[in-house]
CSV table of C-alpha atoms in Angstrom, one decimal:
chain,number,residue,atom,x,y,z
W,55,MET,CA,-12.7,7.2,0.8
W,56,ASP,CA,-11.9,3.9,-0.9
W,57,LYS,CA,-11.2,0.9,1.3
W,58,ILE,CA,-7.6,0.5,2.2
W,59,ARG,CA,-6.2,-2.8,1.1
W,60,VAL,CA,-3.1,-4.3,2.9
W,61,LEU,CA,-1.0,-7.4,2.1
W,62,ILE,CA,0.8,-8.9,5.0
W,63,ALA,CA,3.6,-11.1,3.8
W,64,LYS,CA,5.9,-13.7,5.3
W,65,ILE,CA,8.8,-14.5,3.0
W,66,GLY,CA,11.6,-17.1,3.0
W,67,LEU,CA,12.4,-19.6,5.7
W,68,ASP,CA,11.1,-17.6,8.6
W,69,GLY,CA,8.1,-19.5,9.9
W,70,HIS,CA,7.3,-17.3,12.9
W,71,ASP,CA,4.0,-15.8,11.9
W,72,ARG,CA,2.3,-15.1,15.2
W,73,GLY,CA,3.2,-11.4,14.9
W,74,ALA,CA,2.1,-11.2,11.3
W,75,LYS,CA,-1.3,-12.8,12.2
W,76,VAL,CA,-1.8,-10.5,15.2
W,77,ILE,CA,-1.0,-7.4,13.0
W,78,ALA,CA,-3.4,-8.7,10.3
W,79,ARG,CA,-6.1,-9.0,12.9
W,80,PHE,CA,-5.5,-5.5,14.4
W,81,LEU,CA,-5.5,-4.0,10.9
W,82,ARG,CA,-8.8,-5.7,10.2
W,83,ASP,CA,-10.2,-4.1,13.3
W,84,ALA,CA,-9.0,-0.8,12.0
W,85,GLY,CA,-11.3,-1.2,9.0
W,86,PHE,CA,-8.8,-2.3,6.4
W,87,GLU,CA,-9.1,-5.2,4.0
W,88,VAL,CA,-6.2,-7.4,4.9
W,89,ILE,CA,-4.8,-10.2,2.8
W,90,TYR,CA,-2.5,-12.6,4.5
W,91,THR,CA,-0.1,-14.6,2.4
W,92,GLY,CA,0.8,-17.4,4.8
W,93,ILE,CA,4.4,-18.5,5.5
W,94,HIS,CA,7.3,-19.4,3.2
W,95,ARG,CA,6.4,-17.2,0.3
W,96,THR,CA,9.0,-16.2,-2.3
W,97,PRO,CA,9.7,-12.5,-3.3
W,98,GLN,CA,8.1,-13.2,-6.7
W,99,GLU,CA,4.9,-14.6,-5.2
W,100,VAL,CA,4.5,-11.6,-3.0
W,101,ALA,CA,5.2,-9.2,-5.8
W,102,ARG,CA,2.6,-10.9,-8.0
W,103,ALA,CA,0.0,-10.8,-5.2
W,104,VAL,CA,0.7,-7.1,-4.7
W,105,ILE,CA,-0.1,-6.4,-8.4
W,106,ASP,CA,-3.1,-8.8,-8.7
W,107,GLU,CA,-4.7,-7.8,-5.4
W,108,ASP,CA,-4.0,-4.1,-6.1
W,109,VAL,CA,-3.1,-3.3,-2.5
W,110,ASP,CA,-2.3,0.1,-1.1
W,111,VAL,CA,0.0,-1.3,1.6
W,112,LEU,CA,2.6,-4.0,1.6
W,113,GLY,CA,3.7,-5.1,5.0
W,114,ILE,CA,6.6,-7.6,5.1
W,115,SER,CA,7.2,-9.3,8.4
W,116,ILE,CA,10.7,-10.6,8.8
W,117,LEU,CA,12.3,-12.1,11.9
W,118,SER,CA,15.0,-14.1,10.3
W,119,GLY,CA,17.5,-11.4,9.6
W,120,ALA,CA,17.3,-11.8,5.8
W,121,HIS,CA,15.6,-8.4,5.3
W,122,ASN,CA,18.6,-6.9,3.4
W,123,THR,CA,18.3,-9.6,0.8
W,124,ILE,CA,14.5,-10.1,0.7
W,125,VAL,CA,13.1,-6.6,0.7
W,126,PRO,CA,15.0,-5.3,-2.4
W,127,ARG,CA,14.1,-8.5,-4.3
W,128,VAL,CA,10.4,-8.0,-3.6
W,129,LEU,CA,10.5,-4.4,-4.8
W,130,ASP,CA,12.5,-5.4,-7.9
W,131,TYR,CA,9.8,-8.0,-8.9
W,132,ILE,CA,7.1,-5.5,-8.3
W,133,ARG,CA,8.8,-3.3,-10.9
W,134,GLN,CA,9.3,-6.3,-13.2
W,135,TYR,CA,5.6,-7.0,-13.1
W,136,GLY,CA,4.8,-3.4,-14.2
W,137,GLY,CA,4.1,-2.0,-10.8
W,138,ASN,CA,5.7,1.0,-9.0
W,139,PRO,CA,6.8,0.5,-5.4
W,140,GLN,CA,6.6,4.2,-4.9
W,141,ASP,CA,2.8,4.1,-5.4
W,142,LEU,CA,2.6,1.7,-2.5
W,143,VAL,CA,3.1,2.1,1.2
W,144,VAL,CA,5.9,-0.3,1.9
W,145,LEU,CA,6.4,-1.4,5.6
W,146,VAL,CA,8.8,-3.8,7.2
W,147,GLY,CA,8.1,-5.2,10.6
W,148,GLY,CA,10.4,-7.3,12.8
W,149,THR,CA,13.7,-7.3,14.6
W,150,ILE,CA,15.7,-5.0,12.4
W,151,PRO,CA,19.1,-3.6,13.6
W,152,ALA,CA,19.2,0.2,13.6
W,153,GLU,CA,21.9,0.5,10.9
W,154,ASP,CA,19.7,-1.6,8.6
W,155,ILE,CA,16.6,0.6,9.0
W,156,ALA,CA,18.4,3.5,7.2
W,157,LYS,CA,19.3,1.1,4.4
W,158,LEU,CA,15.8,-0.1,4.0
W,159,ARG,CA,14.5,3.5,3.9
W,160,GLU,CA,17.0,4.2,1.1
W,161,ILE,CA,15.7,1.5,-1.1
W,162,GLY,CA,12.1,2.6,-0.8
W,163,VAL,CA,10.7,1.3,2.5
W,164,ASP,CA,8.4,3.9,4.0
W,165,GLU,CA,8.7,2.8,7.6
W,166,VAL,CA,10.2,0.0,9.7
W,167,PHE,CA,8.3,-1.0,12.8
W,168,ILE,CA,10.3,-2.9,15.5
W,169,PRO,CA,8.7,-5.1,18.1
W,170,GLY,CA,6.9,-3.0,20.8
W,171,THR,CA,5.6,-0.4,18.3
W,172,PRO,CA,2.0,0.6,19.5
W,173,ILE,CA,-0.5,-0.7,16.9
W,174,SER,CA,-2.2,2.7,17.0
W,175,GLU,CA,1.0,4.2,15.5
W,176,ILE,CA,1.0,1.7,12.7
W,177,ILE,CA,-2.6,2.4,11.9
W,178,ARG,CA,-2.1,6.1,12.0
W,179,PHE,CA,0.9,5.8,9.7
W,180,ILE,CA,-0.9,3.7,7.2
W,181,LYS,CA,-3.9,6.1,7.0
W,182,GLU,CA,-1.7,9.1,6.6
W,183,LYS,CA,0.7,7.6,4.0
W,184,VAL,CA,-2.1,6.0,1.9
W,185,ALA,CA,-3.9,9.4,1.7
W,186,GLU,CA,-0.6,11.1,0.7
W,187,LYS,CA,0.2,8.5,-2.0
W,188,ARG,CA,-3.4,8.4,-3.4
W,189,GLY,CA,-3.3,12.2,-3.6
W,190,LYS,CA,-0.2,11.9,-5.9
W,191,LEU,CA,-1.7,9.4,-8.3
Y,134,MET,CA,-5.5,6.0,-17.6
Y,135,ASN,CA,-8.7,6.6,-19.4
Y,136,VAL,CA,-11.5,4.2,-20.2
Y,137,SER,CA,-10.0,3.0,-23.5
Y,138,ASP,CA,-6.7,2.4,-21.8
Y,139,PHE,CA,-8.5,0.1,-19.4
Y,140,ILE,CA,-10.4,-1.7,-22.1
Y,141,ASP,CA,-7.3,-2.2,-24.2
Y,142,GLY,CA,-5.3,-3.4,-21.2
Y,143,ILE,CA,-7.9,-5.8,-20.0
Y,144,THR,CA,-8.4,-7.4,-23.4
Y,145,ALA,CA,-4.7,-7.5,-24.0
Y,146,GLY,CA,-4.2,-9.5,-20.8
Y,147,ASN,CA,-2.4,-6.9,-18.8
Y,148,ARG,CA,-2.7,-8.1,-15.2
Y,149,ARG,CA,-2.0,-4.7,-13.6
Y,150,VAL,CA,-4.6,-3.0,-15.6
Y,151,LEU,CA,-7.1,-5.7,-14.9
Y,152,ALA,CA,-6.3,-5.5,-11.1
Y,153,LYS,CA,-6.8,-1.7,-11.2
Y,154,ALA,CA,-10.1,-2.1,-13.1
Y,155,ILE,CA,-11.3,-4.5,-10.4
Y,156,SER,CA,-10.6,-1.9,-7.8
Y,157,LEU,CA,-12.5,0.7,-9.7
Y,158,VAL,CA,-15.5,-1.6,-9.9
Y,159,GLU,CA,-15.3,-2.5,-6.3
Y,160,ASN,CA,-15.2,1.1,-5.2
Y,161,GLU,CA,-18.0,2.1,-7.6
Y,162,HIS,CA,-15.8,4.6,-9.4
Y,163,PRO,CA,-17.5,6.6,-12.1
Y,164,LEU,CA,-15.2,5.0,-14.8
Y,165,ALA,CA,-16.2,1.5,-13.7
Y,166,LYS,CA,-19.5,1.4,-15.6
Y,167,GLU,CA,-17.9,2.6,-18.8
Y,168,ILE,CA,-15.1,0.0,-18.6
Y,169,LEU,CA,-17.6,-2.8,-18.0
Y,170,ARG,CA,-19.7,-1.6,-20.9
Y,171,GLY,CA,-16.6,-1.5,-23.1
Y,172,VAL,CA,-15.6,-5.1,-22.4
Y,173,TYR,CA,-19.1,-6.6,-22.2
Y,174,GLY,CA,-19.0,-7.8,-25.8
Y,175,ARG,CA,-15.9,-9.9,-24.9
Y,176,THR,CA,-17.6,-11.7,-22.0
Y,177,GLY,CA,-19.6,-14.9,-22.0
Y,178,ARG,CA,-16.8,-17.2,-23.0
Y,179,ALA,CA,-15.8,-18.5,-19.5
Y,180,GLN,CA,-17.4,-21.2,-17.4
Y,181,ILE,CA,-18.2,-19.6,-14.0
Y,182,ILE,CA,-18.2,-22.0,-11.1
Y,183,GLY,CA,-19.5,-21.1,-7.7
Y,184,ILE,CA,-17.9,-22.9,-4.8
Y,185,THR,CA,-20.1,-22.5,-1.7
Y,186,GLY,CA,-20.7,-24.2,1.6
Y,187,PHE,CA,-20.5,-23.6,5.4
Y,188,PRO,CA,-17.4,-22.1,6.9
Y,189,GLY,CA,-14.5,-24.5,7.5
Y,190,THR,CA,-15.6,-27.2,5.1
Y,191,GLY,CA,-12.5,-26.7,2.9
Y,192,LYS,CA,-13.7,-24.4,0.1
Y,193,SER,CA,-10.4,-22.6,-0.3
Y,194,THR,CA,-8.4,-25.8,-0.4
Y,195,ILE,CA,-10.8,-27.3,-2.9
Y,196,VAL,CA,-10.5,-24.2,-5.1
Y,197,SER,CA,-6.7,-24.4,-4.9
Y,198,LYS,CA,-6.7,-28.0,-6.0
Y,199,LEU,CA,-9.2,-27.3,-8.8
Y,200,VAL,CA,-7.0,-24.4,-10.1
Y,201,GLU,CA,-4.1,-26.8,-10.3
Y,202,GLU,CA,-6.2,-29.5,-12.0
Y,203,PHE,CA,-7.6,-27.1,-14.6
Y,204,ARG,CA,-4.1,-25.8,-15.3
Y,205,LYS,CA,-3.0,-29.4,-16.0
Y,206,ARG,CA,-5.9,-29.4,-18.5
Y,207,GLU,CA,-4.3,-26.2,-20.0
Y,208,LYS,CA,-7.2,-23.9,-19.1
Y,209,SER,CA,-6.5,-20.4,-17.8
Y,210,VAL,CA,-8.1,-19.9,-14.5
Y,211,GLY,CA,-9.5,-16.9,-12.6
Y,212,VAL,CA,-10.5,-16.9,-8.9
Y,213,VAL,CA,-12.6,-14.4,-7.0
Y,214,ALA,CA,-12.6,-15.4,-3.3
Y,215,VAL,CA,-15.0,-13.5,-1.1
Y,216,ASP,CA,-14.6,-13.2,2.7
Y,217,PRO,CA,-16.8,-11.4,5.1
Y,218,SER,CA,-16.4,-7.7,6.0
Y,219,SER,CA,-16.9,-6.8,9.6
Y,220,PRO,CA,-20.4,-5.3,10.3
Y,221,PHE,CA,-18.6,-3.2,13.0
Y,222,THR,CA,-15.6,-1.8,11.3
Y,223,GLY,CA,-15.9,-2.6,7.6
Y,224,GLY,CA,-12.5,-4.4,7.8
Y,225,ALA,CA,-11.9,-7.9,6.6
Y,226,LEU,CA,-9.3,-10.6,6.8
Y,227,LEU,CA,-9.1,-12.0,3.3
Y,228,GLY,CA,-7.7,-15.4,4.1
Y,229,ASP,CA,-8.5,-17.6,1.0
Y,230,ARG,CA,-5.3,-16.9,-0.8
Y,231,VAL,CA,-3.3,-18.6,1.9
Y,232,ARG,CA,-4.5,-22.0,0.7
Y,233,LEU,CA,-3.4,-21.4,-2.9
Y,234,GLU,CA,-0.8,-24.2,-3.0
Y,235,GLY,CA,-0.2,-26.7,-5.7
Y,236,ALA,CA,1.1,-30.1,-5.0
Y,237,ASP,CA,3.6,-29.8,-7.8
Y,238,VAL,CA,6.3,-27.3,-6.6
Y,239,SER,CA,7.6,-26.9,-10.1
Y,240,LYS,CA,4.4,-25.2,-11.1
Y,241,ASP,CA,3.9,-22.3,-8.7
Y,242,LEU,CA,0.2,-21.2,-8.9
Y,243,TRP,CA,1.1,-17.8,-7.3
Y,244,ILE,CA,3.2,-16.7,-10.3
Y,245,ASP,CA,1.5,-18.7,-13.0
Y,246,ALA,CA,0.8,-16.4,-15.9
Y,247,LYS,CA,-2.5,-18.1,-16.5
Y,248,VAL,CA,-3.8,-17.9,-13.0
Y,249,PHE,CA,-5.4,-14.7,-11.6
Y,250,PHE,CA,-6.5,-14.7,-8.0
Y,251,ARG,CA,-8.4,-11.9,-6.4
Y,252,SER,CA,-9.6,-11.6,-2.8
Y,253,MET,CA,-12.7,-9.5,-2.1
Y,254,GLY,CA,-14.5,-8.3,1.0
Y,255,SER,CA,-18.2,-8.8,1.1
Y,256,ARG,CA,-18.6,-5.1,2.0
Y,257,GLY,CA,-21.9,-5.2,3.7
Y,258,ARG,CA,-23.8,-7.4,1.3
Y,259,VAL,CA,-25.4,-10.6,2.6
Y,260,GLY,CA,-25.9,-13.7,0.4
Y,261,GLY,CA,-22.4,-15.0,0.3
Y,262,ILE,CA,-20.9,-12.7,-2.3
Y,263,ALA,CA,-20.2,-8.9,-2.6
Y,264,LYS,CA,-22.4,-6.5,-4.5
Y,265,LYS,CA,-19.7,-6.2,-7.2
Y,266,THR,CA,-18.6,-9.9,-7.4
Y,267,GLY,CA,-20.5,-10.5,-10.6
Y,268,GLU,CA,-19.0,-7.5,-12.3
Y,269,VAL,CA,-15.5,-8.5,-11.2
Y,270,VAL,CA,-16.1,-11.9,-12.7
Y,271,LYS,CA,-17.1,-10.2,-16.0
Y,272,LEU,CA,-13.7,-8.4,-16.0
Y,273,LEU,CA,-11.9,-11.7,-15.6
Y,274,ASP,CA,-14.0,-13.2,-18.3
Y,275,ALA,CA,-13.2,-10.3,-20.6
Y,276,GLY,CA,-9.5,-10.8,-19.7
Y,277,GLY,CA,-9.7,-14.2,-21.3
Y,278,TYR,CA,-9.7,-16.5,-18.3
Y,279,GLU,CA,-11.5,-19.6,-19.4
Y,280,VAL,CA,-12.6,-21.1,-16.1
Y,281,ILE,CA,-13.5,-18.7,-13.3
Y,282,PHE,CA,-14.1,-19.9,-9.7
Y,283,VAL,CA,-16.1,-17.8,-7.3
Y,284,GLU,CA,-15.6,-18.8,-3.7
Y,285,THR,CA,-18.4,-17.5,-1.5
Y,286,VAL,CA,-17.9,-16.5,2.1
Y,287,GLY,CA,-18.6,-19.4,4.5
Y,288,ALA,CA,-22.2,-19.5,3.6
Y,289,GLY,CA,-25.2,-19.9,5.9
Y,290,GLN,CA,-28.3,-21.9,5.0
Y,291,SER,CA,-30.0,-19.2,2.9
Y,292,GLU,CA,-27.0,-17.5,1.3
Y,293,VAL,CA,-27.7,-18.3,-2.3
Y,294,GLY,CA,-26.5,-15.1,-4.0
Y,295,ILE,CA,-24.0,-17.1,-6.0
Y,296,MET,CA,-27.0,-18.2,-8.2
Y,297,GLU,CA,-27.0,-14.8,-9.8
Y,298,ILE,CA,-23.5,-15.3,-11.1
Y,299,ALA,CA,-22.5,-19.0,-11.6
Y,300,ASP,CA,-23.2,-21.4,-14.4
Y,301,THR,CA,-22.3,-24.3,-12.1
Y,302,ILE,CA,-22.7,-24.5,-8.4
Y,303,VAL,CA,-20.6,-26.8,-6.2
Y,304,VAL,CA,-21.8,-27.1,-2.6
Y,305,VAL,CA,-19.1,-28.2,-0.2
Y,306,LEU,CA,-20.1,-30.2,2.9
Y,307,MET,CA,-18.2,-32.3,5.4
Y,308,PRO,CA,-19.1,-35.2,7.7
Y,309,GLU,CA,-21.5,-34.4,10.6
Y,310,THR,CA,-23.2,-31.5,8.8
Y,311,GLY,CA,-26.7,-32.9,9.2
Y,312,ASP,CA,-29.3,-35.6,8.8
Y,313,ASP,CA,-32.2,-36.4,6.5
Y,314,ILE,CA,-34.2,-33.4,7.8
Y,315,GLN,CA,-31.3,-31.0,7.4
Y,316,VAL,CA,-30.6,-32.1,3.7
Y,317,ASN,CA,-34.2,-31.6,2.7
Y,318,LYS,CA,-34.4,-28.0,4.0
Y,319,ALA,CA,-34.7,-25.3,1.4
Y,320,GLY,CA,-31.8,-23.0,0.7
Y,321,ILE,CA,-28.2,-23.8,0.0
Y,322,LEU,CA,-28.7,-27.5,-0.6
Y,323,GLU,CA,-31.3,-26.8,-3.3
Y,324,ILE,CA,-28.9,-24.8,-5.5
Y,325,GLY,CA,-26.1,-27.3,-5.9
Y,326,ASP,CA,-25.4,-29.0,-9.2
Y,327,ILE,CA,-22.5,-31.0,-7.6
Y,328,PHE,CA,-22.2,-31.9,-3.9
Y,329,VAL,CA,-18.8,-32.4,-2.4
Y,330,ILE,CA,-18.3,-34.2,0.9
Y,331,ASN,CA,-14.8,-33.0,1.8
Y,332,LYS,CA,-12.7,-34.3,4.7
Y,333,SER,CA,-14.4,-37.6,3.8
Y,334,ASP,CA,-11.6,-39.5,5.5
Y,335,LEU,CA,-13.3,-38.5,8.7
Y,336,GLU,CA,-15.9,-40.6,10.4
Y,337,GLY,CA,-19.5,-40.0,9.2
Y,338,ALA,CA,-18.8,-39.3,5.6
Y,339,GLU,CA,-21.0,-42.2,4.5
Y,340,ASN,CA,-23.9,-40.8,6.5
Y,341,VAL,CA,-23.8,-37.5,4.7
Y,342,GLU,CA,-23.5,-39.3,1.4
Y,343,ARG,CA,-26.5,-41.5,2.2
Y,344,TRP,CA,-28.7,-38.5,3.2
Y,345,LEU,CA,-27.6,-36.5,0.2
Y,346,LYS,CA,-28.4,-39.3,-2.2
Y,347,TYR,CA,-31.8,-39.8,-0.5
Y,348,MET,CA,-32.5,-36.1,-0.9
Y,349,LEU,CA,-31.6,-36.3,-4.6
Y,350,SER,CA,-33.7,-39.3,-5.1
Y,351,LEU,CA,-36.7,-37.4,-3.8
Y,352,ASP,CA,-35.9,-34.5,-6.2
Y,353,GLU,CA,-35.9,-37.0,-9.1
Y,354,THR,CA,-39.2,-38.5,-8.0
Y,355,ILE,CA,-40.8,-35.0,-7.9
Y,356,GLN,CA,-39.2,-33.9,-11.2
Y,357,SER,CA,-39.8,-37.0,-13.2
Y,358,ALA,CA,-43.4,-35.9,-13.9
Y,359,ASP,CA,-41.9,-33.1,-16.1
Y,360,LYS,CA,-40.6,-35.1,-19.1
Y,361,GLU,CA,-39.9,-32.1,-21.3
Y,362,VAL,CA,-36.9,-30.7,-19.5
Y,363,ALA,CA,-33.4,-32.2,-19.8
Y,364,LYS,CA,-32.2,-33.5,-16.5
Y,365,TRP,CA,-28.8,-33.0,-15.0
Y,366,GLN,CA,-28.0,-36.0,-12.8
Y,367,LYS,CA,-26.7,-34.2,-9.7
Y,368,ARG,CA,-23.4,-35.6,-8.4
Y,369,VAL,CA,-22.2,-36.4,-5.0
Y,370,ILE,CA,-18.4,-36.6,-4.8
Y,371,ARG,CA,-16.2,-37.5,-1.9
Y,372,THR,CA,-12.9,-35.6,-1.5
Y,373,VAL,CA,-10.0,-35.3,0.8
Y,374,ALA,CA,-8.8,-32.0,-0.7
Y,375,THR,CA,-5.6,-31.7,1.3
Y,376,LYS,CA,-4.4,-34.9,-0.2
Y,377,GLY,CA,-5.9,-34.2,-3.7
Y,378,ILE,CA,-8.3,-37.2,-3.4
Y,379,GLY,CA,-11.4,-36.8,-5.5
Y,380,ILE,CA,-10.3,-33.6,-7.2
Y,381,LYS,CA,-10.0,-35.1,-10.7
Y,382,GLU,CA,-13.5,-36.6,-10.5
Y,383,LEU,CA,-14.8,-33.2,-9.3
Y,384,ALA,CA,-13.2,-31.4,-12.2
Y,385,ASP,CA,-14.7,-33.9,-14.6
Y,386,ALA,CA,-18.1,-33.3,-13.2
Y,387,ILE,CA,-17.7,-29.6,-13.5
Y,388,CYS,CA,-16.8,-30.0,-17.2
Y,389,GLU,CA,-19.7,-32.4,-17.8
Y,390,HIS,CA,-22.1,-30.0,-16.3
Y,391,PHE,CA,-20.9,-27.2,-18.6
Y,392,GLU,CA,-21.3,-29.5,-21.6
Y,393,PHE,CA,-24.8,-30.4,-20.4
Y,394,LEU,CA,-25.8,-26.8,-20.1
Y,395,LYS,CA,-24.5,-26.0,-23.6
Y,396,LEU,CA,-26.0,-29.0,-25.3
Y,397,ASN,CA,-29.5,-28.4,-23.9
Y,398,GLY,CA,-29.6,-24.7,-24.6
Y,399,ILE,CA,-29.8,-24.1,-20.8
Y,400,LEU,CA,-26.6,-22.0,-20.7
Y,401,LYS,CA,-28.0,-19.6,-23.2
Y,402,ALA,CA,-31.3,-19.3,-21.4
Y,403,LYS,CA,-29.7,-18.9,-18.0
Y,404,ARG,CA,-27.4,-16.2,-19.2
Y,405,ALA,CA,-30.2,-14.3,-21.0
Y,406,GLU,CA,-32.1,-14.4,-17.7
Y,407,LYS,CA,-29.0,-13.1,-15.8
Y,408,ALA,CA,-28.5,-10.3,-18.3
Y,409,LYS,CA,-32.2,-9.3,-17.9
Y,410,LEU,CA,-31.8,-9.2,-14.1
Y,411,MET,CA,-28.7,-7.2,-14.5
Y,412,ALA,CA,-30.4,-4.6,-16.7
Y,413,ILE,CA,-33.2,-4.2,-14.1
Y,414,GLU,CA,-30.6,-3.8,-11.3
Y,415,LEU,CA,-28.7,-1.2,-13.3
Y,416,ALA,CA,-31.9,0.7,-14.2
Y,417,ILE,CA,-33.1,0.6,-10.5
Y,418,GLU,CA,-29.7,2.0,-9.4
Y,419,ASP,CA,-29.9,4.9,-11.8
Y,420,ILE,CA,-33.6,5.6,-11.0
Y,421,LYS,CA,-32.7,5.6,-7.3
Y,422,ALA,CA,-29.9,8.1,-7.8
Y,423,GLU,CA,-32.3,10.3,-9.9
Y,424,ILE,CA,-35.0,10.2,-7.3
Y,425,LEU,CA,-32.5,11.4,-4.6
Y,426,LYS,CA,-31.3,14.1,-6.9
Y,427,ARG,CA,-34.7,15.4,-8.0
Y,428,TYR,CA,-36.8,14.8,-5.0
Y,429,GLY,CA,-34.4,15.3,-2.1
Y,430,ASN,CA,-36.4,18.2,-0.7
Y,431,LEU,CA,-39.8,16.6,-1.2
Y,432,LEU,CA,-38.5,13.5,0.6
Y,433,GLU,CA,-37.2,15.6,3.5
Y,434,GLU,CA,-40.3,17.7,3.9
Y,435,ASN,CA,-43.0,15.0,3.6
Y,436,ALA,CA,-41.6,12.3,5.8
Y,437,SER,CA,-45.0,12.1,7.4
Y,438,ASP,CA,-46.6,10.5,4.4
Y,439,PRO,CA,-44.2,8.3,2.5
Y,440,TYR,CA,-47.0,6.7,0.4
Y,441,ALA,CA,-48.1,10.0,-1.1
Y,442,VAL,CA,-44.5,11.0,-1.9
Y,443,ALA,CA,-43.8,7.6,-3.6
Y,444,GLU,CA,-47.0,7.9,-5.6
Y,445,LYS,CA,-46.1,11.4,-6.8
Y,446,ILE,CA,-42.6,10.4,-7.8
Y,447,VAL,CA,-43.7,7.3,-9.7
Y,448,LYS,CA,-46.4,9.3,-11.5
Y,449,GLU,CA,-43.9,12.0,-12.6
Y,450,LEU,CA,-41.0,9.7,-13.4
Y,451,ILE,CA,-42.7,6.8,-15.1
Y,452,LYS,CA,-45.9,8.3,-16.5
Y,453,PRO,CA,-44.9,11.7,-17.7
């Protein structure tokens, strides 16, 4: 089984990255290769990193409430750069209202994790989904 | 995608294809060797610069500033940044990309079409780089990147694996990293062509500089007996990478070193030597696989006398 590579991204003005860093650390301990982008990235920068780093998983951490604008933009740029978001496991983490979760799923987000989700569940989800998507390629 | 798709994509400068090829190489996919073989003829044009030094000295920040500086000089730039994989889980936090930040916000290095940055886990290899770092560099070279930086893991004293890959080695130090005894020890300080004292706005920078220059003067005394060989005057450069201080001078030294290597035929000799070592490595890998395939049972059954087994295998394989 090839190593699972994950990009943890912070986009826009939201500078609260404690959660993202903790997740990055937990995923490292789960045996993944985790690339952390640092704060204040643009959707374009994140999409480019997804392509160049050839990650299996994109995890976007958003606490600012801008998820409805930011997430579709990132996915658009990935397409623009010749990638296909459907080949990726796309995750969003943060304080996302219930009605927005459905919307995010519609545009291609595989799962939304709200605060308080057990880390074991996130790890399990990643392993399952990556195996599924790799099987399709 | 088949092998020729990969080769065409890489040579045409398709980033996504290059990125996928790097993953195949890292994962030792059966296609990887064919791809590398297919692009090998297009390699050898880039200058490969190793950036090494202890953890926390500012290697990633220096790399970021150098990327920006070489973009100003209109060179395309590749970066391979290695971080350690866990010996317990195999996981890694690849945190070098975080520092990729130009001072000029109008030229975003993250989306610059002539910058390719790739993070790598060391995946169990010691020595400061990953087993496949050299081959990943070859792919970037074939992809047309003119200047390629290889940032090692935060290296220890004897982690000199970067020597196998780089044309030019930059060792990054900072104040309070040792005295006259420390700088004269064998290992990482021996391999530098250029020494950087980063964070040199901190107290103690002049001490490190003094000891380094003392060490280099001893080198010169020892080497001056050998008049035949062209000498590279090793540099000591002070930087404050976060403020961009000393970066231009460092970039100049890197360019000068490459010119020096080319002018004196050293580059050619070094690369021939690397190609030779690579051929040996590749042959050993295949022979090892062959031994396991052919002699699996023999190895299982005769664990009591490994010497006899080895002798038998060598006799049969090498002297048929």
